[in-house]
PDB file of C-alpha atoms in Angstrom:
ATOM      1  CA  MET A1007      20.418 -55.373 -30.417  1.00 39.00           C
ATOM      2  CA  PHE A1008      23.533 -57.084 -31.687  1.00 39.00           C
ATOM      3  CA  SER A1009      26.792 -55.137 -31.335  1.00 44.00           C
ATOM      4  CA  PHE A1010      29.975 -56.144 -33.162  1.00 42.00           C
ATOM      5  CA  HIS A1011      32.354 -54.990 -30.367  1.00 49.00           C
ATOM      6  CA  LYS A1012      30.753 -57.490 -27.953  1.00 47.00           C
ATOM      7  CA  LYS A1013      31.993 -60.476 -29.976  1.00 49.00           C
ATOM      8  CA  PRO A1014      35.452 -60.764 -28.358  1.00 49.00           C
ATOM      9  CA  ARG A1015      33.880 -60.613 -24.890  1.00 52.00           C
ATOM     10  CA  LEU A1016      31.440 -63.381 -25.755  1.00 45.00           C
ATOM     11  CA  LEU A1017      34.224 -65.484 -27.256  1.00 47.00           C
ATOM     12  CA  ALA A1018      36.393 -65.092 -24.145  1.00 48.00           C
ATOM     13  CA  SER A1019      33.509 -66.101 -21.899  1.00 49.00           C
ATOM     14  CA  ALA A1020      32.899 -69.196 -23.979  1.00 48.00           C
ATOM     15  CA  CYS A1021      36.592 -70.191 -23.799  1.00 45.00           C
ATOM     16  CA  CYS A1022      36.681 -69.738 -20.016  1.00 44.00           C
ATOM     17  CA  GLY A1023      33.657 -71.972 -19.730  1.00 47.00           C
ATOM     18  CA  VAL A1024      35.362 -74.699 -21.694  1.00 46.00           C
ATOM     19  CA  ILE A1025      38.533 -74.446 -19.582  1.00 47.00           C
ATOM     20  CA  LEU A1026      36.669 -74.480 -16.269  1.00 46.00           C
ATOM     21  CA  ALA A1027      34.603 -77.422 -17.413  1.00 46.00           C
ATOM     22  CA  SER A1028      37.741 -79.378 -18.292  1.00 47.00           C
ATOM     23  CA  MET A1029      39.642 -78.683 -15.014  1.00 48.00           C
ATOM     24  CA  PRO A1030      38.102 -81.567 -12.998  1.00 47.00           C
ATOM     25  CA  ILE A1031      39.081 -83.923 -15.811  1.00 46.00           C
ATOM     26  CA  LEU A1032      42.660 -82.618 -15.867  1.00 47.00           C
ATOM     27  CA  GLY A1033      42.891 -82.838 -12.055  1.00 46.00           C
ATOM     28  CA  ALA A1034      41.668 -86.412 -12.073  1.00 50.00           C
ATOM     29  CA  ALA A1035      44.310 -87.407 -14.649  1.00 51.00           C
ATOM     30  CA  GLU A1036      47.256 -86.700 -12.249  1.00 55.00           C
ATOM     31  CA  PRO A1037      46.953 -87.798  -8.573  1.00 60.00           C
ATOM     32  CA  ALA A1038      47.606 -85.052  -6.017  1.00 64.00           C
ATOM     33  CA  GLY A1039      50.646 -85.195  -3.763  1.00 63.00           C
ATOM     34  CA  HIS A1040      50.699 -85.624   0.006  1.00 67.00           C
ATOM     35  CA  TYR A1041      49.498 -82.084   0.727  1.00 74.00           C
ATOM     36  CA  GLY A1042      47.052 -81.912  -2.142  1.00 75.00           C
ATOM     37  CA  TYR A1043      49.399 -80.552  -4.753  1.00 78.00           C
ATOM     38  CA  GLY A1044      52.416 -81.752  -6.705  1.00 80.00           C
ATOM     39  CA  GLU A1045      52.767 -85.391  -7.637  1.00 82.00           C
ATOM     40  CA  PRO A1046      54.187 -88.504  -5.935  1.00 82.00           C
ATOM     41  CA  ALA A1047      57.913 -89.026  -6.465  1.00 85.00           C
ATOM     42  CA  THR A1048      58.795 -91.938  -8.707  1.00 90.00           C
ATOM     43  CA  ASP A1049      61.095 -94.761  -7.639  1.00 91.00           C
ATOM     44  CA  GLU A1050      63.760 -93.361  -9.975  1.00 91.00           C
ATOM     45  CA  GLN A1051      63.517 -89.882  -8.400  1.00 91.00           C
ATOM     46  CA  ILE A1052      63.769 -91.295  -4.874  1.00 88.00           C
ATOM     47  CA  ALA A1053      66.771 -93.428  -5.865  1.00 85.00           C
ATOM     48  CA  ALA A1054      68.572 -90.313  -7.142  1.00 84.00           C
ATOM     49  CA  TRP A1055      68.310 -88.703  -3.702  1.00 86.00           C
ATOM     50  CA  ASP A1056      68.766 -91.839  -1.590  1.00 85.00           C
ATOM     51  CA  ILE A1057      72.580 -91.820  -1.567  1.00 82.00           C
ATOM     52  CA  ASP A1058      73.320 -92.135   2.156  1.00 86.00           C
ATOM     53  CA  VAL A1059      75.653 -94.859   3.404  1.00 92.00           C
ATOM     54  CA  ARG A1060      75.056 -96.449   6.797  1.00 92.00           C
ATOM     55  CA  PRO A1061      77.578 -97.668   9.381  1.00 91.00           C
ATOM     56  CA  ASP A1062      76.804-101.283   8.477  1.00 93.00           C
ATOM     57  CA  GLY A1063      77.715-100.546   4.854  1.00 93.00           C
ATOM     58  CA  LYS A1064      74.168-100.428   3.498  1.00 93.00           C
ATOM     59  CA  GLY A1065      74.181 -98.056   0.542  1.00 92.00           C
ATOM     60  CA  LEU A1066      77.752 -98.750  -0.530  1.00 95.00           C
ATOM     61  CA  PRO A1067      77.946 -99.452  -4.281  1.00 94.00           C
ATOM     62  CA  ASP A1068      79.829-102.152  -6.148  1.00 96.00           C
ATOM     63  CA  GLY A1069      83.471-101.473  -6.877  1.00 97.00           C
ATOM     64  CA  SER A1070      86.787-101.496  -5.044  1.00 97.00           C
ATOM     65  CA  GLY A1071      90.050 -99.640  -4.580  1.00 97.00           C
ATOM     66  CA  THR A1072      93.495-100.366  -3.131  1.00 97.00           C
ATOM     67  CA  VAL A1073      95.797 -98.264  -0.977  1.00 97.00           C
ATOM     68  CA  ASP A1074      98.266 -97.810  -3.844  1.00 97.00           C
ATOM     69  CA  GLU A1075      95.517 -96.707  -6.217  1.00 97.00           C
ATOM     70  CA  GLY A1076      94.294 -94.305  -3.569  1.00 96.00           C
ATOM     71  CA  MET A1077      97.726 -92.723  -3.201  1.00 96.00           C
ATOM     72  CA  ALA A1078      97.713 -91.736  -6.877  1.00 96.00           C
ATOM     73  CA  VAL A1079      94.202 -90.285  -6.627  1.00 96.00           C
ATOM     74  CA  TYR A1080      95.132 -88.478  -3.417  1.00 96.00           C
ATOM     75  CA  GLU A1081      98.227 -86.851  -4.903  1.00 95.00           C
ATOM     76  CA  THR A1082      96.162 -85.569  -7.841  1.00 95.00           C
ATOM     77  CA  HIS A1083      93.031 -84.343  -6.081  1.00 95.00           C
ATOM     78  CA  CYS A1084      93.700 -84.013  -2.341  1.00 95.00           C
ATOM     79  CA  SER A1085      97.297 -83.303  -1.375  1.00 94.00           C
ATOM     80  CA  SER A1086      97.146 -79.572  -2.285  1.00 93.00           C
ATOM     81  CA  CYS A1087      94.667 -79.068   0.579  1.00 93.00           C
ATOM     82  CA  HIS A1088      95.355 -81.883   3.030  1.00 95.00           C
ATOM     83  CA  GLY A1089      99.129 -82.197   2.613  1.00 93.00           C
ATOM     84  CA  ALA A1090     101.163 -85.079   1.222  1.00 89.00           C
ATOM     85  CA  PHE A1091     100.576 -87.205   4.339  1.00 90.00           C
ATOM     86  CA  GLY A1092      97.245 -85.852   5.562  1.00 92.00           C
ATOM     87  CA  GLU A1093      98.870 -83.245   7.798  1.00 91.00           C
ATOM     88  CA  GLY A1094      96.597 -80.415   6.570  1.00 91.00           C
ATOM     89  CA  MET A1095      97.391 -77.165   4.756  1.00 89.00           C
ATOM     90  CA  GLY A1096      96.326 -73.719   5.926  1.00 87.00           C
ATOM     91  CA  ARG A1097      92.712 -73.915   7.034  1.00 85.00           C
ATOM     92  CA  TYR A1098      92.157 -77.323   5.428  1.00 91.00           C
ATOM     93  CA  PRO A1099      91.922 -79.987   8.125  1.00 91.00           C
ATOM     94  CA  LYS A1100      94.286 -82.744   9.045  1.00 93.00           C
ATOM     95  CA  LEU A1101      93.231 -86.235   8.012  1.00 95.00           C
ATOM     96  CA  ALA A1102      95.734 -88.236  10.031  1.00 94.00           C
ATOM     97  CA  GLY A1103      97.208 -88.126  13.501  1.00 91.00           C
ATOM     98  CA  GLY A1104      95.681 -86.684  16.656  1.00 89.00           C
ATOM     99  CA  GLU A1105      95.625 -89.978  18.542  1.00 89.00           C
ATOM    100  CA  GLY A1106      94.862 -89.437  22.234  1.00 89.00           C
ATOM    101  CA  SER A1107      94.131 -85.714  21.798  1.00 91.00           C
ATOM    102  CA  LEU A1108      90.341 -85.765  22.198  1.00 89.00           C
ATOM    103  CA  THR A1109      90.504 -84.980  25.895  1.00 88.00           C
ATOM    104  CA  GLU A1110      92.896 -82.066  25.407  1.00 88.00           C
ATOM    105  CA  ASP A1111      91.877 -78.420  25.245  1.00 85.00           C
ATOM    106  CA  ARG A1112      92.501 -78.375  21.458  1.00 86.00           C
ATOM    107  CA  PRO A1113      91.631 -81.878  20.235  1.00 89.00           C
ATOM    108  CA  GLU A1114      92.687 -82.950  16.750  1.00 90.00           C
ATOM    109  CA  LYS A1115      89.635 -84.646  15.256  1.00 92.00           C
ATOM    110  CA  THR A1116      91.001 -86.658  12.352  1.00 94.00           C
ATOM    111  CA  VAL A1117      89.807 -89.804  10.623  1.00 95.00           C
ATOM    112  CA  GLY A1118      92.041 -91.861  12.876  1.00 94.00           C
ATOM    113  CA  SER A1119      91.349 -90.116  16.163  1.00 94.00           C
ATOM    114  CA  TYR A1120      87.668 -89.236  15.874  1.00 94.00           C
ATOM    115  CA  TRP A1121      85.596 -90.908  13.127  1.00 94.00           C
ATOM    116  CA  PRO A1122      83.611 -93.943  14.375  1.00 93.00           C
ATOM    117  CA  TYR A1123      82.880 -95.695  11.032  1.00 95.00           C
ATOM    118  CA  ALA A1124      84.946 -96.363   7.896  1.00 96.00           C
ATOM    119  CA  SER A1125      81.838 -96.401   5.701  1.00 95.00           C
ATOM    120  CA  THR A1126      81.154 -92.798   6.743  1.00 93.00           C
ATOM    121  CA  LEU A1127      84.507 -91.825   5.256  1.00 95.00           C
ATOM    122  CA  TRP A1128      83.474 -93.279   1.894  1.00 96.00           C
ATOM    123  CA  ASP A1129      80.138 -91.437   2.145  1.00 95.00           C
ATOM    124  CA  TYR A1130      81.778 -88.088   2.905  1.00 94.00           C
ATOM    125  CA  ILE A1131      84.353 -88.328   0.134  1.00 96.00           C
ATOM    126  CA  HIS A1132      81.650 -89.398  -2.308  1.00 94.00           C
ATOM    127  CA  ARG A1133      79.406 -86.462  -1.434  1.00 92.00           C
ATOM    128  CA  ALA A1134      81.800 -83.581  -0.880  1.00 93.00           C
ATOM    129  CA  MET A1135      85.269 -84.217  -2.272  1.00 94.00           C
ATOM    130  CA  PRO A1136      87.366 -82.973  -3.963  1.00 93.00           C
ATOM    131  CA  PHE A1137      86.532 -79.602  -2.444  1.00 91.00           C
ATOM    132  CA  PHE A1138      86.562 -77.767  -5.777  1.00 90.00           C
ATOM    133  CA  ALA A1139      84.785 -80.515  -7.774  1.00 93.00           C
ATOM    134  CA  PRO A1140      82.558 -82.598  -5.467  1.00 92.00           C
ATOM    135  CA  GLN A1141      81.053 -85.835  -6.803  1.00 90.00           C
ATOM    136  CA  SER A1142      83.486 -85.845  -9.753  1.00 95.00           C
ATOM    137  CA  LEU A1143      85.254 -89.061  -8.652  1.00 96.00           C
ATOM    138  CA  THR A1144      84.216 -92.568  -9.670  1.00 97.00           C
ATOM    139  CA  ASP A1145      83.091 -95.083  -7.067  1.00 96.00           C
ATOM    140  CA  ASP A1146      86.381 -96.985  -7.494  1.00 97.00           C
ATOM    141  CA  GLN A1147      88.387 -93.782  -6.919  1.00 97.00           C
ATOM    142  CA  VAL A1148      86.411 -93.086  -3.745  1.00 97.00           C
ATOM    143  CA  TYR A1149      87.077 -96.634  -2.520  1.00 98.00           C
ATOM    144  CA  ALA A1150      90.782 -96.179  -3.264  1.00 97.00           C
ATOM    145  CA  LEU A1151      90.919 -92.828  -1.440  1.00 97.00           C
ATOM    146  CA  THR A1152      89.138 -94.336   1.545  1.00 97.00           C
ATOM    147  CA  ALA A1153      91.684 -97.157   1.679  1.00 98.00           C
ATOM    148  CA  TYR A1154      94.588 -94.698   1.413  1.00 97.00           C
ATOM    149  CA  VAL A1155      93.341 -92.368   4.162  1.00 97.00           C
ATOM    150  CA  LEU A1156      92.703 -95.332   6.458  1.00 97.00           C
ATOM    151  CA  ASN A1157      96.247 -96.495   5.767  1.00 97.00           C
ATOM    152  CA  LEU A1158      97.620 -93.006   6.527  1.00 95.00           C
ATOM    153  CA  ASN A1159      96.103 -93.464   9.978  1.00 96.00           C
ATOM    154  CA  TYR A1160      97.582 -96.991  10.374  1.00 96.00           C
ATOM    155  CA  ILE A1161      94.068 -98.450  10.576  1.00 97.00           C
ATOM    156  CA  VAL A1162      94.492-100.850   7.629  1.00 97.00           C
ATOM    157  CA  GLU A1163      97.523-102.513   6.091  1.00 97.00           C
ATOM    158  CA  ALA A1164      99.098-101.483   2.783  1.00 96.00           C
ATOM    159  CA  ASP A1165      97.480-104.422   0.962  1.00 96.00           C
ATOM    160  CA  PHE A1166      93.962-103.508   2.085  1.00 97.00           C
ATOM    161  CA  VAL A1167      91.278-103.442  -0.612  1.00 98.00           C
ATOM    162  CA  ALA A1168      88.246-101.297   0.171  1.00 97.00           C
ATOM    163  CA  ASN A1169      84.830-102.432  -1.020  1.00 97.00           C
ATOM    164  CA  LYS A1170      81.309-102.813   0.329  1.00 96.00           C
ATOM    165  CA  GLU A1171      82.230-106.021   2.160  1.00 96.00           C
ATOM    166  CA  THR A1172      85.513-104.926   3.786  1.00 97.00           C
ATOM    167  CA  LEU A1173      84.734-101.353   4.885  1.00 96.00           C
ATOM    168  CA  PRO A1174      81.983-102.279   7.408  1.00 96.00           C
ATOM    169  CA  GLN A1175      84.464-104.701   9.000  1.00 96.00           C
ATOM    170  CA  VAL A1176      87.074-102.015   9.700  1.00 96.00           C
ATOM    171  CA  GLU A1177      87.175-101.207  13.402  1.00 95.00           C
ATOM    172  CA  MET A1178      87.895 -97.519  13.892  1.00 95.00           C
ATOM    173  CA  PRO A1179      89.983 -96.471  16.930  1.00 94.00           C
ATOM    174  CA  ASN A1180      87.263 -94.174  18.294  1.00 93.00           C
ATOM    175  CA  HIS A1181      84.354 -96.530  17.597  1.00 92.00           C
ATOM    176  CA  ASP A1182      83.453 -96.734  21.292  1.00 91.00           C
ATOM    177  CA  GLY A1183      84.100 -93.052  21.961  1.00 89.00           C
ATOM    178  CA  PHE A1184      80.571 -91.937  21.133  1.00 85.00           C
ATOM    179  CA  THR A1185      77.543 -91.988  23.407  1.00 79.00           C
ATOM    180  CA  TRP A1186      74.112 -91.703  21.875  1.00 73.00           C
ATOM    181  CA  GLU A1187      72.379 -89.898  24.741  1.00 75.00           C
ATOM    182  CA  ASP A1188      70.854 -86.523  23.936  1.00 73.00           C
ATOM    183  CA  PRO A1189      73.224 -84.016  25.597  1.00 69.00           C
ATOM    184  CA  ARG A1190      70.920 -81.047  25.235  1.00 73.00           C
ATOM    185  CA  PRO A1191      69.699 -79.554  28.559  1.00 71.00           C
ATOM    186  CA  VAL A1192      66.083 -79.824  29.640  1.00 73.00           C
ATOM    187  CA  VAL A1193      64.426 -76.472  28.987  1.00 74.00           C
ATOM    188  CA  ASN A1194      60.783 -77.289  29.668  1.00 76.00           C
ATOM    189  CA  ASN A1195      60.843 -76.959  33.456  1.00 75.00           C
ATOM    190  CA  GLU A1196      57.824 -75.482  35.189  1.00 80.00           C
ATOM    191  CA  ARG A1197      58.035 -71.788  35.900  1.00 81.00           C
ATOM    192  CA  CYS A1198      58.849 -71.007  39.526  1.00 83.00           C
ATOM    193  CA  MET A1199      56.091 -68.928  41.119  1.00 86.00           C
ATOM    194  CA  GLU A1200      57.229 -68.777  44.760  1.00 86.00           C
ATOM    195  CA  ASN A1201      60.400 -69.205  46.839  1.00 85.00           C
ATOM    196  CA  CYS A1202      62.448 -68.897  43.668  1.00 85.00           C
ATOM    197  CA  LYS A1203      66.199 -68.371  43.473  1.00 82.00           C
ATOM    198  CA  GLU A1204      67.190 -64.750  43.654  1.00 83.00           C
ATOM    199  CA  GLU A1205      70.199 -65.247  41.413  1.00 83.00           C
ATOM    200  CA  VAL A1206      70.651 -67.570  38.428  1.00 79.00           C
ATOM    201  CA  THR A1207      74.064 -68.898  37.433  1.00 81.00           C
ATOM    202  CA  VAL A1208      75.125 -70.764  34.257  1.00 77.00           C
ATOM    203  CA  SER A1209      76.493 -74.128  35.329  1.00 75.00           C
ATOM    204  CA  ASP A1210      77.213 -75.649  31.893  1.00 71.00           C
ATOM    205  CA  SER A1211      77.415 -74.758  28.193  1.00 69.00           C
ATOM    206  CA  ALA A1212      77.756 -76.309  24.744  1.00 66.00           C
ATOM    207  CA  ALA A1213      81.453 -75.447  24.758  1.00 64.00           C
ATOM    208  CA  GLY A1214      81.819 -77.158  28.129  1.00 63.00           C
ATOM    209  CA  LYS A1215      80.305 -80.323  26.721  1.00 63.00           C
ATOM    210  CA  ASN A1216      82.609 -80.139  23.672  1.00 61.00           C
ATOM    211  CA  LEU A1217      79.603 -79.851  21.343  1.00 61.00           C
ATOM    212  CA  THR A1218      80.983 -77.046  19.221  1.00 59.00           C
ATOM    213  CA  PRO A1219      83.370 -77.947  16.379  1.00 56.00           C
ATOM    214  CA  SER A1220      86.934 -76.714  16.381  1.00 56.00           C
ATOM    215  CA  THR A1221      89.531 -76.400  13.657  1.00 55.00           C
ATOM    216  CA  THR A1222      92.181 -79.086  13.544  1.00 57.00           C
ATOM    217  CA  GLY A1223      94.567 -77.750  10.922  1.00 56.00           C
ATOM    218  CA  PRO A1224      98.027 -76.268  11.294  1.00 54.00           C
ATOM    219  CA  LEU A1225      96.346 -72.902  11.881  1.00 51.00           C
ATOM    220  CA  ASP A1226      95.870 -74.045  15.463  1.00 53.00           C
ATOM    221  CA  GLU A1227      99.620 -74.153  15.785  1.00 54.00           C
ATOM    222  CA  GLY A1228     100.057 -70.578  14.635  1.00 51.00           C
ATOM    223  CA  ILE A1229     100.783 -71.296  10.973  1.00 45.00           C
ATOM    224  CA  THR A1230      98.909 -68.776   8.803  1.00 42.00           C
ATOM    225  CA  GLU A1231      99.656 -69.662   5.214  1.00 41.00           C
TER     226      GLU A1231
END
């Protein structure tokens, strides 16, 4: 016997049937991603994320900047943190100096004393600087800042022009100071089951291998601004 209150239930069942029947068609319209869901990234989406710059300069954009142009950009956006000459302010790190200090107890790891590649400097500024407004500078401003900071460290002359051709050719003072061997200790030794050592001693540490970062600003010298 027909009942009026059953109509909505019948209508809902019919709608669900239509939706379920159409799901394979909808699924076939968009290809599944690598793990069976999502969708493949487009070339444009990948390009937006692929912003890394390599030591050989691959990834550097067109554009250029001089040391003089970089000084103006530096005074506007950088000197309040890094000092007028890259000497550092408060907890903000030094950018220049520190030559020959890497073997000391408190090494000063600056662009001139520590960084192995000039193109990495461009990459870092482009990604993270200025501290309060990262990625707000144009490519030309980043090139100019890179040229200026290199000049602060006496790595390039005052007439140097930074661009994607010249930066990979800059030889950094600490270029040969890096070794690419994995310094981490082997931790997959077999468990000792007999005649084992009665006492275990720590013979080395990350701090002993100079693997932990240290501050390099004036704070190290007792200045607490």
